Amino acid sequence: MATEATGRLVKDAGNGGFVSKTAALVRKDLRIEARGRDTLPPMLAFTLAVVLLLAFSLPDASRLDRPVGLPTGGTLLLADVLAGFLWVTVLFAGLIGFARTFEVERDGGALDVLLLVPLDRSGLFAAKAVSNLVFVVTVETLLLPVYALLFGIDLGSGWAALVLVVLLVDVGFVCVGTVFSALAAQTSSRELMLPLLSLPALVPVFLAATELTSDLFTGAGLDDVAARGWFTILALFDVVFATAGALVFDFTLE
């Protein structure tokens, strides 16, 4: 199925510009996923399982500014705990999806055919990143309302700020995940290599995400969280890794 879809894409890609060819690659990936359902269901199943386990394990979240005792001593705000678990869930659900970025083409022997598409490798990177972004956003669209419902999180007007945080995090997340999924796809232990390669690079973006989300959970406004500089870190991270990914993606597929 992947070989046929990619082959048709190569034949039809003679006309059109960069954007139309990149969009055609995105449609191809989403069409294959709609037929095979190999990426989204595992991501969603993992997400729901983690959230349900947390709902029965964590203390009552009626007061997010309440300190929670740590086994090693000291305390931590409940908002920090919930924000951390939220983004850890997104992180590992995303890695499940990223591991399959090139799996369909490899299983169907279509990777070489994909590389014949008359499109700059930055377009291939953009197409794979957008496809991964669709999967991650779909998971978060389900995760965030369920998380808020189970833990009694009421952000009020803070939802707009949280959506902004999520979008900034997702852009950097999928750029890193797409690049390292291409590298990991060259190895025999792809599922193991992807986390080992990508997790060190993802520390800054998820640290910023946790800090911003924790502040929003405790009632801080957009101006308050923006003043701490985490938005700047996220924006710089996105620009650096989106640019680097487009530039080096050609070498990752060699």
XYZ file of N, CA and C in Angstrom:
762
model
N 0.834 -1.206 0.000
C 0.000 0.000 0.000
C 0.866 1.253 0.000
N 1.952 1.268 0.849
C 2.835 2.425 0.917
C 3.571 2.618 -0.393
N 4.026 1.503 -1.008
C 4.759 1.595 -2.265
C 3.868 2.157 -3.365
N 2.614 1.688 -3.444
C 1.701 2.169 -4.475
C 1.383 3.645 -4.289
N 1.109 4.029 -3.045
C 0.766 5.426 -2.779
C 1.940 6.344 -3.081
N 3.153 5.923 -2.696
C 4.334 6.741 -2.938
C 4.655 6.784 -4.418
N 4.480 5.635 -5.101
C 4.720 5.611 -6.539
C 3.806 6.565 -7.280
N 2.527 6.583 -6.920
C 1.596 7.511 -7.554
C 1.997 8.952 -7.279
N 2.508 9.187 -6.068
C 2.916 10.528 -5.708
C 4.080 10.988 -6.574
N 5.059 10.106 -6.804
C 6.209 10.457 -7.627
C 5.761 10.802 -9.048
N 4.807 10.024 -9.594
C 4.321 10.271 -10.950
C 3.584 11.608 -11.043
N 2.852 11.935 -9.993
C 2.023 13.145 -10.024
C 2.775 14.388 -9.584
N 4.040 14.218 -9.117
C 4.750 15.345 -8.516
C 5.565 16.141 -9.520
N 5.416 15.816 -10.801
C 6.202 16.541 -11.788
C 5.800 18.002 -11.863
N 4.542 18.303 -11.635
C 4.066 19.682 -11.675
C 3.817 20.174 -10.264
N 3.705 21.483 -10.142
C 3.438 22.051 -8.834
C 4.706 22.546 -8.166
N 4.514 23.402 -7.178
C 5.648 23.976 -6.478
C 5.971 23.253 -5.189
N 6.836 23.898 -4.402
C 7.307 23.317 -3.146
C 6.147 23.027 -2.202
N 5.248 23.990 -2.046
C 4.157 23.840 -1.087
C 3.196 22.737 -1.520
N 2.848 22.689 -2.801
C 1.890 21.687 -3.258
C 2.469 20.282 -3.154
N 3.764 20.118 -3.451
C 4.388 18.800 -3.335
C 4.502 18.374 -1.879
N 4.832 19.322 -1.002
C 4.904 19.009 0.430
C 3.533 18.626 0.954
N 2.500 19.365 0.533
C 1.128 19.040 0.950
C 0.709 17.672 0.438
N 1.163 17.304 -0.766
C 0.828 15.980 -1.303
C 1.455 14.876 -0.453
N 2.668 15.082 0.028
C 3.315 14.107 0.907
C 2.560 13.978 2.229
N 2.111 15.107 2.757
C 1.339 15.074 4.006
C 0.046 14.297 3.804
N -0.643 14.563 2.713
C -1.898 13.847 2.431
C -1.646 12.352 2.283
N -0.533 11.997 1.651
C -0.191 10.584 1.497
C -0.024 9.918 2.859
N 0.720 10.565 3.768
C 0.935 9.986 5.101
C -0.373 9.860 5.875
N -1.205 10.883 5.804
C -2.464 10.848 6.538
C -3.425 9.827 5.940
N -3.381 9.658 4.629
C -4.239 8.659 3.982
C -3.825 7.245 4.379
N -2.516 7.006 4.418
C -2.021 5.689 4.834
C -2.402 5.408 6.274
N -2.311 6.429 7.142
C -2.678 6.238 8.542
C -4.179 5.992 8.678
N -4.980 6.688 7.897
C -6.434 6.494 7.963
C -6.826 5.077 7.569
N -6.050 4.482 6.662
C -6.358 3.123 6.222
C -5.775 2.081 7.169
N -4.545 2.301 7.615
C -3.863 1.286 8.418
C -4.054 1.424 9.915
N -4.236 2.662 10.402
C -4.423 2.953 11.829
C -3.316 2.304 12.678
N -2.084 2.559 12.290
C -0.953 1.968 12.996
C -0.263 2.929 13.948
N -0.561 4.218 13.853
C 0.152 5.218 14.658
C -0.731 5.821 15.745
N -1.869 6.374 15.350
C -2.720 7.064 16.329
C -3.299 6.146 17.419
N -3.836 4.971 17.092
C -4.394 4.127 18.153
C -3.407 3.786 19.272
N -2.147 3.391 18.986
C -1.210 3.154 20.099
C -0.925 4.410 20.918
N -0.830 5.550 20.250
C -0.592 6.806 20.976
C -1.758 7.126 21.903
N -2.980 6.987 21.388
C -4.161 7.295 22.192
C -4.343 6.294 23.336
N -4.072 5.023 23.057
C -4.206 4.004 24.104
C -3.224 4.259 25.234
N -1.989 4.581 24.888
C -0.987 4.900 25.911
C -1.422 6.109 26.725
N -1.892 7.147 26.048
C -2.289 8.385 26.736
C -3.417 8.135 27.722
N -4.454 7.449 27.292
C -5.589 7.187 28.177
C -5.197 6.294 29.348
N -4.343 5.305 29.100
C -3.901 4.424 30.181
C -3.146 5.197 31.250
N -2.250 6.080 30.824
C -1.475 6.868 31.785
C -2.377 7.809 32.581
N -3.296 8.472 31.896
C -4.174 9.429 32.581
C -5.057 8.716 33.600
N -5.582 7.569 33.249
C -6.422 6.827 34.195
C -5.612 6.350 35.401
N -4.395 5.898 35.171
C -3.541 5.491 36.288
C -3.249 6.672 37.207
N -2.969 7.826 36.622
C -2.689 9.013 37.430
C -3.918 9.444 38.220
N -5.090 9.306 37.609
C -6.318 9.723 38.288
C -6.548 8.936 39.571
N -6.106 7.677 39.609
C -6.278 6.855 40.800
C -5.065 6.910 41.731
N -3.976 7.507 41.266
C -2.745 7.496 42.053
C -2.441 8.828 42.734
N -2.759 9.939 42.064
C -2.406 11.246 42.594
C -3.448 11.714 43.608
N -3.057 12.593 44.531
C -4.012 13.099 45.521
C -5.058 14.001 44.888
N -6.066 14.326 45.682
C -7.141 15.204 45.227
C -6.555 16.524 44.738
N -6.974 16.945 43.546
C -6.402 18.150 42.937
C -7.284 19.379 43.134
N -8.039 19.410 44.207
C -8.931 20.550 44.421
C -8.149 21.840 44.660
N -6.915 21.714 45.175
C -6.071 22.894 45.374
C -4.724 22.628 44.704
N -4.523 23.249 43.554
C -3.307 23.000 42.790
C -2.085 23.682 43.392
N -2.312 24.656 44.280
C -1.172 25.315 44.926
C -0.796 24.644 46.245
N -1.376 23.444 46.495
C -1.080 22.727 47.733
C 0.250 22.000 47.592
N 1.126 22.069 48.616
C 2.396 21.337 48.548
C 2.188 19.833 48.725
N 2.965 19.065 47.992
C 2.937 17.608 48.072
C 4.287 17.133 48.575
N 4.278 16.252 49.576
C 5.522 15.741 50.117
C 6.238 14.815 49.155
N 7.574 14.882 49.155
C 8.388 14.031 48.303
C 9.038 12.934 49.128
N 9.249 11.747 48.560
C 9.885 10.656 49.316
C 11.266 11.010 49.818
N 11.961 11.873 49.087
C 13.323 12.254 49.477
C 13.359 13.448 50.419
N 12.195 13.893 50.837
C 12.121 15.075 51.685
C 11.777 16.307 50.882
N 11.232 17.332 51.544
C 10.829 18.538 50.845
C 9.436 18.413 50.273
N 9.009 19.472 49.634
C 7.661 19.492 49.055
C 7.710 20.044 47.639
N 6.615 19.793 46.929
C 6.467 20.258 45.553
C 5.003 20.611 45.357
N 4.747 21.709 44.658
C 3.362 22.083 44.413
C 2.668 21.016 43.566
N 1.399 20.754 43.887
C 0.633 19.777 43.130
C 0.535 20.184 41.666
N 0.491 21.483 41.402
C 0.452 21.958 40.017
C 1.705 21.538 39.259
N 2.859 21.565 39.934
C 4.103 21.125 39.301
C 4.036 19.634 38.960
N 3.477 18.855 39.872
C 3.363 17.408 39.652
C 2.465 17.130 38.457
N 1.296 17.766 38.422
C 0.352 17.529 37.326
C 0.906 18.007 35.989
N 1.570 19.163 35.984
C 2.158 19.667 34.747
C 3.252 18.729 34.254
N 4.076 18.228 35.179
C 5.129 17.301 34.794
C 4.578 16.024 34.194
N 3.576 15.441 34.835
C 2.984 14.209 34.304
C 2.286 14.443 32.970
N 1.671 15.604 32.812
C 1.013 15.923 31.542
C 2.010 15.883 30.387
N 3.138 16.553 30.576
C 4.097 16.641 29.478
C 4.909 15.364 29.311
N 5.112 14.611 30.372
C 5.752 13.301 30.213
C 4.859 12.383 29.381
N 3.557 12.474 29.608
C 2.612 11.684 28.812
C 2.685 12.064 27.342
N 2.682 13.379 27.068
C 2.799 13.842 25.681
C 4.126 13.402 25.074
N 5.194 13.488 25.856
C 6.522 13.121 25.365
C 6.570 11.676 24.885
N 6.133 10.746 25.716
C 6.247 9.340 25.354
C 5.203 8.925 24.320
N 4.032 9.551 24.364
C 3.055 9.279 23.298
C 3.603 9.742 21.953
N 4.261 10.908 21.953
C 4.856 11.406 20.726
C 5.961 10.504 20.211
N 6.788 9.991 21.115
C 7.873 9.098 20.695
C 7.331 7.813 20.083
N 6.188 7.349 20.583
C 5.556 6.170 19.967
C 5.204 6.465 18.515
N 4.663 7.652 18.271
C 4.309 8.018 16.900
C 5.529 8.284 16.037
N 6.531 8.963 16.579
C 7.730 9.280 15.798
C 8.457 8.016 15.354
N 8.399 6.982 16.173
C 9.085 5.732 15.822
C 8.551 5.132 14.526
N 7.343 5.525 14.137
C 6.732 4.990 12.920
C 6.781 5.987 11.766
N 7.576 7.032 11.894
C 7.628 8.056 10.852
C 8.019 7.475 9.498
N 9.013 6.596 9.492
C 9.466 5.983 8.241
C 9.204 4.476 8.221
N 8.467 3.985 9.211
C 8.249 2.544 9.316
C 7.423 2.011 8.148
N 6.416 2.760 7.742
C 5.547 2.300 6.666
C 6.333 2.185 5.366
N 7.146 3.214 5.075
C 7.949 3.162 3.855
C 8.970 2.034 3.897
N 9.550 1.786 5.058
C 10.555 0.719 5.151
C 9.902 -0.657 5.017
N 8.777 -0.849 5.681
C 8.097 -2.143 5.596
C 7.631 -2.439 4.179
N 7.204 -1.414 3.465
C 6.699 -1.616 2.116
C 7.751 -1.452 1.039
N 9.013 -1.216 1.448
C 10.080 -1.011 0.477
C 9.908 0.254 -0.336
N 9.286 1.272 0.272
C 8.955 2.481 -0.484
C 9.865 3.658 -0.172
N 10.858 3.460 0.701
C 11.690 4.595 1.082
C 12.497 5.113 -0.108
N 13.066 4.206 -0.890
C 13.822 4.634 -2.069
C 12.922 5.346 -3.071
N 11.680 4.868 -3.182
C 10.728 5.530 -4.079
C 10.401 6.929 -3.561
N 10.260 7.051 -2.250
C 9.961 8.357 -1.647
C 11.060 9.365 -1.941
N 12.305 8.908 -1.925
C 13.430 9.807 -2.169
C 13.500 10.263 -3.620
N 12.743 9.615 -4.516
C 12.710 10.023 -5.916
C 11.749 11.176 -6.172
N 10.957 11.533 -5.182
C 10.028 12.655 -5.353
C 10.833 13.915 -5.691
N 10.509 14.617 -6.776
C 11.268 15.810 -7.172
C 10.998 16.989 -6.238
N 11.532 16.871 -5.046
C 11.297 17.868 -4.000
C 12.537 17.946 -3.137
N 12.908 19.156 -2.776
C 14.046 19.347 -1.884
C 13.811 18.598 -0.575
N 14.883 18.090 0.028
C 14.752 17.300 1.253
C 14.125 18.109 2.391
N 14.252 19.417 2.361
C 13.582 20.229 3.383
C 12.073 20.095 3.268
N 11.576 19.880 2.042
C 10.143 19.645 1.862
C 9.720 18.312 2.433
N 10.567 17.291 2.264
C 10.276 15.989 2.858
C 10.274 16.085 4.384
N 11.241 16.835 4.914
C 11.265 17.067 6.367
C 9.996 17.769 6.824
N 9.610 18.818 6.112
C 8.405 19.562 6.490
C 7.166 18.678 6.432
N 7.078 17.810 5.398
C 5.906 16.942 5.260
C 5.824 15.956 6.412
N 6.947 15.321 6.746
C 6.952 14.374 7.852
C 6.683 15.078 9.184
N 7.229 16.279 9.355
C 7.004 17.024 10.597
C 5.533 17.416 10.736
N 4.916 17.843 9.643
C 3.498 18.222 9.698
C 2.629 16.998 10.001
N 2.954 15.859 9.387
C 2.195 14.637 9.677
C 2.314 14.272 11.150
N 3.538 14.332 11.682
C 3.728 14.057 13.115
C 3.007 15.072 13.980
N 2.992 16.323 13.537
C 2.285 17.361 14.293
C 0.796 17.062 14.359
N 0.224 16.592 13.261
C -1.199 16.243 13.255
C -1.484 15.147 14.278
N -0.606 14.142 14.349
C -0.808 13.052 15.298
C -0.705 13.552 16.740
N 0.307 14.363 17.024
C 0.505 14.863 18.392
C -0.651 15.767 18.812
N -1.067 16.652 17.922
C -2.178 17.560 18.245
C -3.472 16.768 18.461
N -3.685 15.726 17.689
C -4.870 14.883 17.879
C -4.874 14.258 19.272
N -3.721 13.754 19.689
C -3.604 13.171 21.027
C -3.871 14.228 22.097
N -3.292 15.408 21.938
C -3.481 16.470 22.933
C -4.915 16.977 22.962
N -5.585 16.956 21.831
C -6.986 17.379 21.787
C -7.854 16.482 22.666
N -7.501 15.224 22.739
C -8.209 14.307 23.638
C -7.670 14.404 25.060
N -6.356 14.516 25.183
C -5.720 14.468 26.497
C -6.086 15.658 27.388
N -6.024 16.862 26.872
C -6.198 18.049 27.706
C -7.585 18.131 28.350
N -8.683 17.936 27.596
C -9.993 17.973 28.273
C -10.164 16.862 29.305
N -9.686 15.646 28.981
C -9.797 14.538 29.941
C -8.970 14.833 31.180
N -7.777 15.369 30.993
C -6.904 15.723 32.115
C -7.568 16.775 33.004
N -8.134 17.809 32.362
C -8.797 18.866 33.125
C -10.007 18.330 33.877
N -10.748 17.420 33.258
C -11.935 16.856 33.897
C -11.570 15.986 35.091
N -10.602 15.101 34.925
C -10.250 14.166 35.989
C -9.585 14.851 37.181
N -8.858 15.916 36.928
C -8.123 16.576 38.011
C -8.725 17.919 38.408
N -9.897 18.233 37.880
C -10.590 19.444 38.296
C -9.841 20.719 37.984
N -9.174 20.777 36.854
C -8.399 21.959 36.469
C -9.321 22.926 35.728
N -9.462 24.121 36.256
C -10.289 25.154 35.641
C -9.399 26.355 35.345
N -8.988 26.487 34.085
C -8.079 27.571 33.719
C -8.810 28.865 33.392
N -10.105 28.785 33.144
C -10.826 29.997 32.771
C -10.267 30.589 31.486
N -9.861 31.858 31.553
C -9.267 32.516 30.383
C -7.852 32.023 30.105
N -7.294 31.221 31.009
C -5.937 30.707 30.817
C -5.822 29.646 29.744
N -6.961 29.173 29.216
C -6.900 28.159 28.169
C -6.209 28.681 26.919
N -6.417 29.953 26.594
C -5.765 30.535 25.412
C -4.248 30.505 25.567
N -3.771 30.847 26.768
C -2.329 30.811 27.020
C -1.806 29.380 26.947
N -2.599 28.417 27.467
C -2.167 27.021 27.420
C -2.089 26.519 25.981
N -3.036 26.914 25.144
C -2.994 26.524 23.730
C -1.736 27.079 23.065
N -1.364 28.314 23.403
C -0.142 28.906 22.861
C 1.082 28.113 23.298
N 1.122 27.733 24.568
C 2.234 26.915 25.068
C 2.297 25.594 24.322
N 1.145 24.947 24.163
C 1.094 23.652 23.489
C 1.603 23.765 22.057
N 1.197 24.795 21.340
C 1.636 24.954 19.950
C 3.143 25.182 19.861
N 3.673 26.017 20.745
C 5.119 26.273 20.735
C 5.904 25.010 21.074
N 5.412 24.258 22.042
C 6.079 23.014 22.412
C 6.009 22.013 21.267
N 4.852 21.891 20.655
C 4.657 20.874 19.618
C 5.559 21.106 18.414
N 5.757 22.366 18.030
C 6.597 22.650 16.863
C 8.023 22.155 17.102
N 8.604 22.529 18.250
C 9.947 22.059 18.552
C 10.013 20.561 18.741
N 8.987 19.995 19.362
C 8.935 18.558 19.634
C 8.953 17.756 18.339
N 8.089 18.119 17.392
C 8.010 17.335 16.159
C 9.233 17.562 15.272
N 9.832 18.739 15.323
C 11.049 18.969 14.539
C 12.173 18.056 15.027
N 12.385 18.002 16.335
C 13.412 17.128 16.895
C 13.063 15.667 16.625
N 11.818 15.290 16.892
C 11.412 13.904 16.714
C 11.527 13.434 15.278
N 11.222 14.300 14.320
C 11.296 13.910 12.918
C 12.737 13.695 12.473
N 13.632 14.586 12.878
C 15.045 14.440 12.513
C 15.630 13.162 13.097
N 15.396 12.940 14.383
C 16.001 11.772 15.019
C 15.306 10.473 14.622
N 14.052 10.556 14.204
C 13.405 9.341 13.695
C 14.041 8.916 12.385
N 14.482 9.881 11.575
C 15.184 9.542 10.337
C 16.527 8.886 10.637
N 17.225 9.397 11.655
C 18.497 8.780 12.051
C 18.274 7.381 12.616
N 17.288 7.249 13.490
C 17.025 5.955 14.120
C 16.553 4.933 13.106
N 15.907 5.390 12.030
C 15.396 4.463 11.021
C 16.519 3.728 10.296
N 17.747 4.269 10.383
C 18.881 3.615 9.726
C 19.454 2.468 10.560
N 18.973 2.302 11.785
C 19.513 1.290 12.683
C 18.541 0.125 12.814
N 19.043 -0.987 13.341
C 18.191 -2.169 13.522
C 17.344 -2.089 14.785
N 17.736 -1.254 15.748
C 16.976 -1.106 16.997
C 16.377 0.291 17.048
N 15.447 0.560 16.144
C 14.902 1.900 15.980
C 14.149 2.371 17.221
N 13.351 1.479 17.826
C 12.545 1.877 18.985
C 13.419 2.262 20.174
N 14.607 1.678 20.293
C 15.510 2.004 21.386
C 16.322 3.251 21.080
N 16.786 3.392 19.850
C 17.660 4.495 19.492
C 16.947 5.836 19.476
N 15.675 5.851 19.087
C 14.960 7.127 19.003
C 14.913 7.857 20.342
N 14.482 7.227 21.454
C 14.515 7.942 22.735
C 15.923 8.331 23.157
N 16.903 7.460 22.939
C 18.274 7.768 23.340
C 18.815 8.985 22.605
N 18.467 9.116 21.354
C 18.964 10.245 20.568
C 18.200 11.533 20.866
N 16.889 11.428 20.997
C 16.069 12.637 21.056
C 15.878 13.213 22.460
N 15.851 12.371 23.475
C 15.536 12.877 24.818
C 16.492 13.968 25.304
N 17.821 13.838 25.129
C 18.691 14.933 25.584
C 18.369 16.267 24.912
N 18.031 16.230 23.630
C 17.716 17.469 22.922
C 16.376 18.053 23.350
N 15.473 17.206 23.861
C 14.126 17.657 24.211
C 14.010 18.203 25.631
N 15.065 18.086 26.416
C 15.009 18.549 27.809
C 14.606 20.021 27.905
N 15.236 20.951 27.157
C 14.858 22.370 27.314
C 13.393 22.655 27.011
N 12.867 22.052 25.931
C 11.493 22.377 25.538
C 10.489 21.841 26.552
N 10.725 20.659 27.110
C 9.766 20.120 28.070
C 9.955 20.720 29.466
N 11.138 21.170 29.783
C 11.326 21.928 31.026
C 10.547 23.232 30.968
N 10.671 23.942 29.843
C 9.916 25.185 29.679
C 8.413 24.911 29.688
N 7.989 23.837 29.036
C 6.570 23.500 28.994
C 6.023 23.238 30.387
N 6.766 22.500 31.192
C 6.315 22.179 32.552
C 6.222 23.427 33.410
N 7.223 24.290 33.323
C 7.206 25.527 34.122
C 6.031 26.415 33.738
N 5.812 26.591 32.445
C 4.716 27.448 31.996
C 3.359 26.861 32.368
N 3.194 25.574 32.169
C 1.912 24.935 32.469
C 1.616 24.961 33.955
N 2.632 24.739 34.781
C 2.439 24.805 36.227
C 1.966 26.189 36.657
N 2.577 27.234 36.090
C 2.151 28.606 36.418
C 0.699 28.841 36.003
N 0.325 28.338 34.832
C -1.052 28.518 34.377
C -2.027 27.750 35.257
N -1.637 26.574 35.710
C -2.493 25.780 36.596
C -2.775 26.505 37.918
N -1.829 27.301 38.376
C -1.998 28.008 39.654
C -2.603 29.394 39.482
N -3.087 29.698 38.279
C -3.829 30.935 38.074
C -3.055 32.092 37.508
N -1.798 31.900 37.128
C -1.012 32.994 36.565
C -1.568 33.375 35.196
N -1.463 34.648 34.868
C -1.917 35.117 33.567
C -0.823 35.032 32.520
N -1.210 35.336 31.285
C -0.252 35.257 30.189
C 0.906 36.222 30.387
N 0.612 37.432 30.866
C 1.685 38.403 31.091
C 2.660 37.917 32.155
N 2.138 37.261 33.181
C 2.997 36.774 34.266
C 3.947 35.687 33.784
N 3.419 34.719 33.031
C 4.280 33.625 32.589
C 5.239 34.074 31.500
N 4.810 35.030 30.667
C 5.694 35.523 29.610
C 6.884 36.272 30.193
N 6.683 36.908 31.353
C 7.768 37.676 31.960
C 8.915 36.803 32.445
N 8.697 35.510 32.621
C 9.744 34.619 33.115
C 10.709 34.171 32.024
N 10.405 34.438 30.783
C 11.331 34.160 29.699
C 11.206 32.795 29.055
N 10.281 31.950 29.541
C 10.160 30.608 28.978
C 9.614 30.622 27.566
N 8.754 31.595 27.258
C 8.240 31.699 25.899
C 9.369 31.992 24.912
N 10.313 32.825 25.330
C 11.458 33.132 24.475
C 12.289 31.888 24.210
N 12.481 31.086 25.253
C 13.240 29.838 25.095
C 12.544 28.910 24.111
N 11.224 28.763 24.247
C 10.478 27.898 23.336
C 10.558 28.399 21.893
N 10.390 29.711 21.711
C 10.433 30.268 20.358
C 11.809 30.069 19.720
N 12.868 30.314 20.476
C 14.225 30.114 19.961
C 14.473 28.640 19.645
N 14.003 27.771 20.513
C 14.145 26.324 20.291
C 13.466 25.928 18.984
N 12.260 26.424 18.758
C 11.526 26.087 17.538
C 12.280 26.556 16.295
N 12.755 27.787 16.329
C 13.455 28.341 15.161
C 14.735 27.557 14.884
N 15.500 27.281 15.935
C 16.784 26.580 15.761
C 16.581 25.185 15.198
N 15.658 24.419 15.776
C 15.507 23.035 15.352
C 14.720 22.903 14.048
N 13.820 23.821 13.771
C 13.150 23.787 12.468
C 14.151 24.087 11.356
N 15.017 25.061 11.583
C 16.036 25.400 10.589
C 17.060 24.278 10.452
N 17.552 23.786 11.585
C 18.551 22.717 11.551
C 17.981 21.453 10.915
N 16.733 21.130 11.239
C 16.112 19.941 10.672
C 16.017 20.021 9.160
N 15.608 21.186 8.646
C 15.496 21.346 7.196
C 16.857 21.254 6.515
N 17.899 21.735 7.194
C 19.234 21.753 6.598
C 19.912 20.385 6.622
N 19.720 19.620 7.698
C 20.471 18.363 7.852
C 19.666 17.138 7.441
N 18.398 17.315 7.105
C 17.564 16.151 6.841
C 18.077 15.339 5.656
N 18.674 15.998 4.698
C 19.216 15.295 3.542
C 20.276 14.278 3.969
N 21.105 14.657 4.962
C 22.182 13.775 5.406
C 21.658 12.626 6.273
N 20.549 12.832 6.956
C 20.025 11.767 7.812
C 19.470 10.590 7.024
N 19.128 10.833 5.759
C 18.537 9.773 4.936
C 19.557 9.046 4.063
N 20.816 9.485 4.139
C 21.848 8.837 3.309
C 22.192 7.462 3.867
